CSV table of C-alpha atoms and ligand atoms in Angstrom, one decimal:
chain,number,residue,atom,x,y,z
A,1,MET,CA,-29.1,-16.4,39.1
A,2,SER,CA,-32.7,-16.2,37.8
A,3,SER,CA,-33.8,-18.3,34.8
A,4,SER,CA,-34.1,-15.3,32.6
A,5,ASP,CA,-30.5,-14.3,33.5
A,6,GLN,CA,-29.4,-17.8,32.3
A,7,THR,CA,-30.8,-17.3,28.9
A,8,VAL,CA,-29.0,-14.0,28.4
A,9,LYS,CA,-26.2,-14.5,25.8
A,10,LYS,CA,-22.8,-13.6,27.0
A,11,SER,CA,-21.6,-10.5,25.3
A,12,TYR,CA,-17.9,-10.5,24.5
A,13,THR,CA,-15.6,-7.5,24.6
A,14,ALA,CA,-12.1,-7.3,23.1
A,15,ASP,CA,-10.7,-7.8,26.7
A,16,ASP,CA,-12.4,-11.3,26.8
A,17,TYR,CA,-9.8,-12.4,24.2
A,18,SER,CA,-6.8,-11.2,26.2
A,19,THR,CA,-4.7,-13.7,28.2
A,20,GLU,CA,-2.7,-13.4,31.3
A,21,ASN,CA,0.4,-14.5,29.3
A,22,THR,CA,2.4,-12.0,27.4
A,23,ALA,CA,4.5,-13.2,24.5
A,24,ASN,CA,7.2,-10.6,25.0
A,25,LEU,CA,6.9,-9.0,21.6
A,26,CYS,CA,8.9,-5.7,21.4
A,27,PRO,CA,7.0,-2.5,22.1
A,28,GLY,CA,5.7,-1.1,18.8
A,29,CYS,CA,5.9,-4.4,17.0
A,30,GLY,CA,3.4,-4.5,14.1
A,31,HIS,CA,2.3,-8.0,15.3
A,32,LEU,CA,1.0,-6.5,18.5
A,33,LEU,CA,-1.3,-4.3,16.5
A,34,ILE,CA,-2.6,-7.3,14.6
A,35,VAL,CA,-3.3,-9.0,18.0
A,36,ARG,CA,-5.3,-5.9,19.0
A,37,ALA,CA,-7.3,-5.9,15.7
A,38,LEU,CA,-7.9,-9.6,16.0
A,39,ARG,CA,-9.3,-9.2,19.5
A,40,GLN,CA,-11.6,-6.4,18.4
A,41,ALA,CA,-12.8,-8.3,15.3
A,42,LEU,CA,-13.6,-11.5,17.3
A,43,ALA,CA,-15.6,-9.3,19.8
A,44,GLU,CA,-17.5,-7.6,17.0
A,45,LEU,CA,-18.4,-11.0,15.6
A,46,GLN,CA,-19.2,-12.3,19.1
A,47,ILE,CA,-17.3,-15.6,18.6
A,48,PRO,CA,-16.9,-17.5,21.9
A,49,PRO,CA,-13.2,-18.1,22.7
A,50,GLU,CA,-13.7,-21.9,22.8
A,51,LYS,CA,-15.0,-21.9,19.2
A,52,ILE,CA,-11.7,-20.4,18.0
A,53,ASN,CA,-8.6,-22.4,17.0
A,54,LEU,CA,-5.5,-20.3,16.5
A,55,ILE,CA,-2.8,-22.3,14.7
A,56,ALA,CA,0.6,-20.7,14.1
A,57,GLY,CA,4.0,-21.4,12.7
A,58,ILE,CA,7.3,-20.4,14.4
A,59,GLY,CA,8.4,-16.8,14.5
A,60,CYS,CA,7.5,-13.7,16.5
A,61,SER,CA,4.2,-13.8,14.5
A,62,GLY,CA,3.5,-17.3,15.9
A,63,LYS,CA,3.5,-15.8,19.4
A,64,THR,CA,0.0,-14.5,18.7
A,65,VAL,CA,-1.2,-17.8,20.0
A,66,ALA,CA,-0.2,-16.8,23.5
A,67,GLU,CA,-1.9,-13.4,23.2
A,68,ILE,CA,-5.4,-14.5,22.3
A,69,ASN,CA,-7.8,-16.3,24.6
A,70,SER,CA,-8.7,-19.3,22.5
A,71,ASN,CA,-7.7,-22.8,21.6
A,72,GLY,CA,-4.2,-22.5,20.3
A,73,LEU,CA,-1.4,-24.5,18.8
A,74,HIS,CA,2.1,-23.2,18.1
A,75,THR,CA,3.3,-25.8,15.5
A,76,LEU,CA,6.6,-26.4,13.9
A,77,HIS,CA,8.4,-23.8,11.6
A,78,GLY,CA,6.5,-23.8,8.2
A,79,CYS,CA,4.1,-26.5,9.3
A,80,ALA,CA,1.0,-24.5,10.4
A,81,ALA,CA,-0.8,-25.2,7.1
A,82,PRO,CA,-1.2,-29.0,7.4
A,83,VAL,CA,-2.2,-28.7,11.0
A,84,ALA,CA,-4.9,-26.1,10.2
A,85,MET,CA,-6.1,-28.3,7.3
A,86,GLY,CA,-6.5,-31.2,9.6
A,87,ALA,CA,-8.2,-29.2,12.3
A,88,GLN,CA,-10.6,-27.6,9.8
A,89,LEU,CA,-11.6,-30.8,8.1
A,90,ALA,CA,-12.0,-32.7,11.3
A,91,ASN,CA,-14.4,-30.0,12.7
A,92,PRO,CA,-15.6,-27.3,10.3
A,93,GLU,CA,-17.8,-25.8,13.0
A,94,GLN,CA,-14.7,-24.3,14.7
A,95,GLU,CA,-13.3,-21.0,13.5
A,96,ASN,CA,-9.8,-21.8,12.4
A,97,ILE,CA,-7.3,-19.0,12.0
A,98,LEU,CA,-3.8,-19.6,10.8
A,99,ILE,CA,-1.1,-17.1,11.7
A,100,SER,CA,2.2,-17.2,9.9
A,101,GLY,CA,5.2,-14.9,9.2
A,102,ASP,CA,6.6,-14.1,5.8
A,103,GLY,CA,9.5,-16.5,6.5
A,104,ASP,CA,7.3,-19.2,7.9
A,105,SER,CA,4.9,-18.8,5.0
A,106,TRP,CA,7.1,-18.2,2.0
A,107,ALA,CA,10.5,-19.9,2.8
A,108,ILE,CA,10.2,-23.1,4.7
A,109,GLY,CA,6.4,-23.3,4.5
A,110,SER,CA,5.9,-22.3,0.9
A,111,GLY,CA,5.0,-25.7,-0.6
A,112,LYS,CA,2.5,-26.4,2.2
A,113,MET,CA,1.0,-22.9,2.0
A,114,ILE,CA,0.3,-23.4,-1.8
A,115,ALA,CA,-1.2,-26.8,-1.0
A,116,LEU,CA,-3.5,-25.1,1.5
A,117,LEU,CA,-4.5,-22.1,-0.8
A,118,ARG,CA,-5.7,-24.4,-3.5
A,119,THR,CA,-8.1,-26.3,-1.2
A,120,ASN,CA,-10.6,-23.5,-0.5
A,121,LEU,CA,-10.8,-24.8,3.1
A,122,ASP,CA,-13.0,-22.6,5.2
A,123,LEU,CA,-10.4,-20.7,7.3
A,124,LEU,CA,-8.6,-17.3,7.6
A,125,TYR,CA,-4.9,-17.3,6.9
A,126,ILE,CA,-3.1,-14.2,8.2
A,127,CYS,CA,0.4,-13.7,6.9
A,128,GLU,CA,2.2,-11.2,9.0
A,129,ASN,CA,4.8,-9.7,6.6
A,130,ASN,CA,7.6,-7.7,8.1
A,131,GLY,CA,10.2,-8.5,5.3
A,132,THR,CA,12.5,-10.1,7.8
A,133,TYR,CA,13.1,-13.0,10.2
A,134,GLY,CA,12.2,-11.1,13.3
A,135,LEU,CA,12.6,-14.0,15.8
A,136,THR,CA,16.1,-14.9,14.7
A,137,ARG,CA,17.2,-11.3,14.7
A,138,GLY,CA,16.7,-9.6,11.4
A,139,GLN,CA,18.0,-11.7,8.5
A,140,LEU,CA,16.7,-11.4,4.9
A,141,SER,CA,13.4,-13.1,4.3
A,142,PRO,CA,11.8,-14.2,1.0
A,143,THR,CA,9.7,-11.0,1.0
A,144,THR,CA,12.6,-8.6,1.5
A,145,LYS,CA,12.8,-6.2,-1.4
A,146,MET,CA,16.0,-6.0,-3.3
A,147,ASP,CA,16.5,-2.2,-2.6
A,148,SER,CA,15.7,-2.7,1.1
A,149,PRO,CA,18.9,-3.4,3.2
A,150,THR,CA,18.7,-5.1,6.5
A,151,ARG,CA,19.7,-3.1,9.6
A,152,CYS,CA,23.2,-4.4,9.2
A,153,GLY,CA,23.4,-3.4,5.5
A,154,THR,CA,22.9,-6.8,3.9
A,155,VAL,CA,21.0,-6.6,0.6
A,156,SER,CA,19.0,-9.3,-1.2
A,157,ASP,CA,20.2,-10.0,-4.7
A,158,ILE,CA,17.1,-11.9,-5.7
A,159,PRO,CA,13.6,-10.6,-6.3
A,160,PRO,CA,11.0,-11.0,-3.4
A,161,VAL,CA,8.3,-13.6,-3.3
A,162,ASP,CA,4.8,-12.1,-4.0
A,163,GLY,CA,2.4,-13.8,-1.5
A,164,ILE,CA,-0.6,-11.9,-2.8
A,165,GLY,CA,0.1,-13.0,-6.4
A,166,ILE,CA,0.6,-16.6,-5.3
A,167,ALA,CA,-2.7,-16.5,-3.4
A,168,LEU,CA,-4.5,-15.2,-6.4
A,169,VAL,CA,-3.2,-17.8,-8.8
A,170,SER,CA,-3.4,-20.7,-6.3
A,171,GLY,CA,-7.1,-20.4,-5.8
A,172,ALA,CA,-7.7,-18.4,-2.6
A,173,THR,CA,-11.3,-17.1,-2.7
A,174,TYR,CA,-10.7,-14.0,-0.5
A,175,VAL,CA,-7.5,-12.0,-0.9
A,176,ALA,CA,-6.8,-8.8,1.0
A,177,ARG,CA,-3.8,-6.6,1.9
A,178,GLY,CA,-3.7,-4.9,5.3
A,179,PHE,CA,-1.3,-2.8,7.4
A,180,SER,CA,-0.9,-2.9,11.2
A,181,GLY,CA,-1.0,0.8,11.2
A,182,ARG,CA,-4.5,1.0,9.7
A,183,GLN,CA,-6.5,-0.6,12.5
A,184,LYS,CA,-10.0,0.3,11.3
A,185,LEU,CA,-9.5,-1.4,7.9
A,186,LEU,CA,-7.6,-4.3,9.4
A,187,ILE,CA,-10.5,-5.1,11.8
A,188,GLU,CA,-13.0,-5.2,8.9
A,189,GLN,CA,-10.6,-7.3,6.8
A,190,ILE,CA,-10.3,-9.8,9.6
A,191,LYS,CA,-14.1,-9.9,10.1
A,192,ALA,CA,-14.8,-10.4,6.4
A,193,GLY,CA,-12.1,-13.1,6.2
A,194,ILE,CA,-13.7,-15.0,9.1
A,195,LEU,CA,-17.2,-14.7,7.7
A,196,HIS,CA,-16.1,-15.7,4.2
A,197,ARG,CA,-17.0,-19.3,3.3
A,198,GLY,CA,-13.7,-20.5,1.9
A,199,LEU,CA,-10.0,-19.8,2.1
A,200,ALA,CA,-9.3,-16.2,3.0
A,201,TYR,CA,-5.7,-15.0,2.6
A,202,LEU,CA,-5.0,-11.7,4.4
A,203,GLU,CA,-1.4,-10.4,4.1
A,204,VAL,CA,-0.6,-7.7,6.6
A,205,PHE,CA,2.2,-5.3,6.3
A,206,SER,CA,3.5,-5.6,9.9
A,207,PRO,CA,6.7,-3.7,10.6
A,208,CYS,CA,9.4,-5.3,12.8
A,209,ARG,CA,10.2,-2.3,15.1
A,210,THR,CA,13.5,-3.8,16.3
A,211,PHE,CA,15.1,-5.1,13.1
A,212,ASN,CA,13.4,-3.7,10.0
A,213,ASP,CA,12.0,-0.3,10.8
A,214,HIS,CA,15.0,1.8,9.8
A,215,GLU,CA,15.3,4.6,7.3
A,216,GLU,CA,16.1,2.6,4.2
A,217,SER,CA,13.7,-0.3,4.9
A,218,HIS,CA,10.8,-0.9,2.6
A,219,HIS,CA,8.9,-2.6,5.4
A,220,SER,CA,9.0,0.3,7.9
A,221,TYR,CA,6.0,2.1,9.3
A,222,ARG,CA,7.1,5.3,7.6
A,223,TYR,CA,7.6,3.6,4.2
A,224,CYS,CA,4.2,2.0,4.3
A,225,GLN,CA,2.5,5.2,5.4
A,226,ARG,CA,4.2,7.1,2.6
A,227,HIS,CA,3.5,4.5,-0.1
A,228,ALA,CA,0.1,3.1,0.8
A,229,THR,CA,-2.7,3.6,-1.6
A,230,ASP,CA,-6.4,2.7,-1.2
A,231,PHE,CA,-7.6,-0.4,-3.0
A,232,PRO,CA,-11.3,-1.3,-2.5
A,233,ARG,CA,-11.7,-0.3,1.1
A,234,ILE,CA,-14.2,-2.4,2.9
A,235,SER,CA,-16.4,-2.6,6.0
A,236,VAL,CA,-18.6,-5.4,7.0
A,237,VAL,CA,-22.2,-4.2,7.3
A,238,ASP,CA,-25.3,-5.5,9.1
A,239,VAL,CA,-26.3,-8.9,7.8
A,240,GLU,CA,-29.9,-8.1,8.4
A,241,ALA,CA,-29.7,-4.9,6.3
A,242,ASP,CA,-31.5,-4.5,3.0
A,243,TYR,CA,-29.3,-5.3,0.0
A,244,PRO,CA,-29.7,-4.7,-3.7
A,245,THR,CA,-30.9,-7.9,-5.2
A,246,ASP,CA,-28.7,-7.8,-8.3
A,247,ARG,CA,-25.0,-8.4,-8.1
A,248,GLN,CA,-24.0,-5.3,-9.9
A,249,LEU,CA,-21.2,-3.3,-8.5
A,250,ASP,CA,-23.1,-1.3,-6.1
A,251,PRO,CA,-21.3,0.2,-3.1
A,252,GLU,CA,-22.9,-2.6,-1.0
A,253,PHE,CA,-22.6,-6.3,-1.7
A,254,LYS,CA,-24.2,-9.2,-0.1
A,255,PHE,CA,-22.1,-12.3,0.2
A,256,GLU,CA,-22.9,-15.9,1.1
A,257,GLY,CA,-20.9,-16.4,4.2
A,258,LYS,CA,-20.3,-19.7,6.1
A,259,LYS,CA,-23.0,-19.5,8.6
A,260,THR,CA,-24.8,-16.3,7.6
A,261,ASN,CA,-24.8,-13.9,4.7
A,262,PHE,CA,-22.9,-10.8,5.2
A,263,GLY,CA,-22.6,-7.5,3.5
A,264,LEU,CA,-19.5,-5.6,2.4
A,265,LYS,CA,-19.6,-1.9,1.9
A,266,PHE,CA,-17.0,-0.5,-0.5
A,267,ASP,CA,-16.2,3.0,0.6
A,268,ASN,CA,-14.3,4.1,-2.4
A,269,LEU,CA,-15.0,1.8,-5.4
A,270,ASN,CA,-15.9,4.8,-7.5
A,271,GLU,CA,-12.3,6.1,-7.1
A,272,ILE,CA,-11.0,3.0,-8.9
A,273,PRO,CA,-12.8,3.1,-12.2
A,274,GLY,CA,-13.8,-0.2,-13.6
A,275,TYR,CA,-12.5,-2.3,-10.6
A,276,ASP,CA,-14.6,-5.3,-9.8
A,277,PRO,CA,-13.3,-7.3,-6.8
A,278,THR,CA,-15.2,-10.4,-7.9
A,279,ASP,CA,-13.2,-10.5,-11.2
A,280,ARG,CA,-10.0,-12.6,-10.5
A,281,ASN,CA,-8.3,-11.8,-13.8
A,282,LEU,CA,-8.8,-8.1,-13.2
A,283,ALA,CA,-7.5,-8.4,-9.7
A,284,LEU,CA,-4.4,-10.3,-10.9
A,285,LYS,CA,-3.7,-7.8,-13.7
A,286,THR,CA,-4.2,-4.8,-11.3
A,287,TRP,CA,-2.1,-6.3,-8.6
A,288,GLU,CA,0.8,-7.0,-11.1
A,289,ASP,CA,0.7,-3.3,-12.1
A,290,TYR,CA,1.0,-2.3,-8.4
A,291,TRP,CA,3.7,-4.9,-7.7
A,292,THR,CA,6.1,-3.4,-10.2
A,293,GLU,CA,5.6,0.1,-8.8
A,294,GLN,CA,6.6,1.3,-5.4
A,295,VAL,CA,3.1,1.5,-4.0
A,296,ILE,CA,1.4,-0.6,-1.4
A,297,PRO,CA,-2.3,-1.1,-2.1
A,298,LEU,CA,-4.4,-1.7,1.0
A,299,GLY,CA,-7.9,-3.2,0.9
A,300,LEU,CA,-9.8,-6.1,-0.6
A,301,LEU,CA,-8.4,-7.3,-3.9
A,302,TYR,CA,-10.6,-10.3,-4.6
A,303,ILE,CA,-13.6,-12.2,-3.3
A,304,ASP,CA,-15.5,-15.2,-4.7
A,305,ASP,CA,-18.4,-16.6,-2.6
A,306,SER,CA,-19.6,-19.0,-5.3
A,307,ALA,CA,-17.0,-21.8,-4.8
A,308,ARG,CA,-17.9,-24.6,-2.4
A,309,ALA,CA,-15.8,-24.8,0.7
A,310,HIS,CA,-13.6,-27.9,0.8
A,311,HIS,CA,-15.4,-29.6,3.8
A,312,GLN,CA,-18.7,-29.4,1.8
A,313,ARG,CA,-17.1,-31.4,-1.0
A,314,PHE,CA,-15.5,-33.7,1.5
A,315,TYR,CA,-18.5,-34.5,3.7
A,316,GLY,CA,-21.2,-34.1,1.0
A,317,GLU,CA,-24.6,-34.6,2.7
A,318,SER,CA,-23.2,-36.0,5.9
A,319,ASP,CA,-24.0,-34.0,9.0
A,320,SER,CA,-21.4,-35.6,11.2
A,321,TYR,CA,-17.7,-34.8,11.2
A,322,ILE,CA,-14.5,-36.7,12.0
A,323,ALA,CA,-14.5,-34.9,15.3
A,324,ASP,CA,-17.8,-36.6,16.1
A,325,LEU,CA,-16.3,-40.1,15.8
A,326,ARG,CA,-15.6,-42.1,18.9
A,327,PRO,CA,-11.9,-43.1,19.3
A,328,GLU,CA,-12.6,-46.7,18.5
A,329,GLU,CA,-14.2,-45.6,15.2
A,330,THR,CA,-11.1,-43.8,14.1
A,331,ARG,CA,-8.8,-46.9,13.9
A,332,PRO,CA,-9.2,-50.5,13.0
A,333,SER,CA,-9.9,-53.0,15.8
A,334,GLN,CA,-7.0,-55.2,16.9
A,335,SER,CA,-8.4,-58.2,15.0
A,336,ASP,CA,-9.0,-56.2,11.8
A,337,PHE,CA,-5.5,-54.8,12.1
A,338,SER,CA,-4.1,-58.3,12.4
A,339,THR,CA,-6.0,-59.3,9.2
A,340,ILE,CA,-4.6,-56.4,7.3
A,341,LEU,CA,-1.0,-57.2,8.5
A,342,GLU,CA,-1.5,-60.8,7.4
A,343,GLN,CA,-2.0,-59.6,3.8
A,344,PHE,CA,1.5,-58.2,3.8
A,345,LYS,CA,3.3,-61.3,5.0
B,1,TPP,C1,13.1,-26.1,11.0
B,1,TPP,C2,13.6,-24.8,11.5
B,1,TPP,N1,14.4,-24.0,10.8
B,1,TPP,C3,14.8,-22.8,11.3
B,1,TPP,C4,14.3,-22.3,12.4
B,1,TPP,C5,14.7,-21.0,12.9
B,1,TPP,N2,13.7,-20.0,12.8
B,1,TPP,C6,12.8,-19.7,13.7
B,1,TPP,S1,11.7,-18.5,13.3
B,1,TPP,C7,12.5,-18.3,11.8
B,1,TPP,C8,12.0,-17.2,10.8
B,1,TPP,C9,10.9,-16.4,11.3
B,1,TPP,O1,10.6,-15.4,10.4
B,1,TPP,P1,9.1,-15.1,10.1
B,1,TPP,O2,8.3,-16.3,9.7
B,1,TPP,O3,9.1,-14.0,9.0
B,1,TPP,O4,8.5,-14.6,11.5
B,1,TPP,P2,8.7,-13.2,12.3
B,1,TPP,O5,9.6,-13.6,13.4
B,1,TPP,O6,9.4,-12.2,11.4
B,1,TPP,O7,7.4,-12.8,12.7
B,1,TPP,C10,13.5,-19.2,11.6
B,1,TPP,C11,14.3,-19.2,10.4
B,1,TPP,C12,13.4,-23.1,13.2
B,1,TPP,N3,12.8,-22.7,14.3
B,1,TPP,N4,13.0,-24.3,12.7
B,2,SF4,S1,11.9,-8.8,16.8
B,2,SF4,FE1,10.6,-7.6,15.4
B,2,SF4,S2,8.9,-9.0,14.9
B,2,SF4,FE2,9.9,-9.8,16.7
B,2,SF4,S3,8.8,-8.9,18.4
B,2,SF4,FE3,10.5,-7.6,18.1
B,2,SF4,S4,9.7,-6.0,16.7
B,2,SF4,FE4,8.3,-7.7,16.6
B,3,MG,MG1,8.9,-12.0,9.3
């Protein structure tokens, strides 16, 4: 190899994020389409696989870890949030992506997810919402709608949890709603969520082909296709491009990202009169209106790039991270430890 060849940066394609493992997801599963969009988004951002930490809970959704060529950790049910928080704080240079199902997020994991959302840690949290417990064969989940029976006919008699509403009130600084069946939008939502400097919550409507894609389901492909409506539809644009200098609601916005600034192009903002995705109160009010109707808005609801990411508060001016510490610096020496123990005798 010549010296000039050695300086050529590797160019990643979506295939570079594939693995030889297959996680045995059912054909047609919405989660597989999220895997496809994630690989494409990572390739478009040219993120080296070794820079990515994929951290997942338990569920079919969690099997994404096996499908993406990256560092990966399949944690315990409902416990992906504390692991992702630790990983991100220890080394904010890594791209941490948390993958969790609707059950993993909003049943067993709900307290931990809210604790995560309020931190503004710099990571992307993808909630793969199929309105059921896919892995354990189709039970009701916290997001099952009351008028949406399971395949066996069981009906929920309590209202569903609203993950988007929780994310908005808990402090997430990027909140978006996607659908496995809208790949182009999903790829852009994932890219923007990764580039965003702070906590990005992306909830993806991701039908369970085997247990919750039947005629009466409100989480089927057909239901989502019929009831989807456009919210601010985004695409990430060239960071080098020329942007308007003021922050008025122009079709193109420039945002301060984690490592670089990035631009968002809103394809349809003029179709939603008065909507401003940087106004959280407006996003909440608008989302509430949608939530009570039978429509599924897809797009970007809210973004705030002015808040400091949590690791910036945590480390202040320091330029070294916990991950840089030598093992002996992470724990007291034997003699210091003995001194500490003496105090408790
Ligand atoms: C502590 C604990 N409780 C219950 C389970 C059983 N369990 C495994 S996955 C799952 C729900 C998965 O649903 P969801 O998070 O929506 O993921 P999906 O399979 O639908 O993608 C449950 C209840 C478990 N593994 N661990
Ligand atoms: S059971 Fe449902 S969620 Fe799980 S892999 Fe099959 S289609 Fe996907
Ligand atoms: Mg589920």
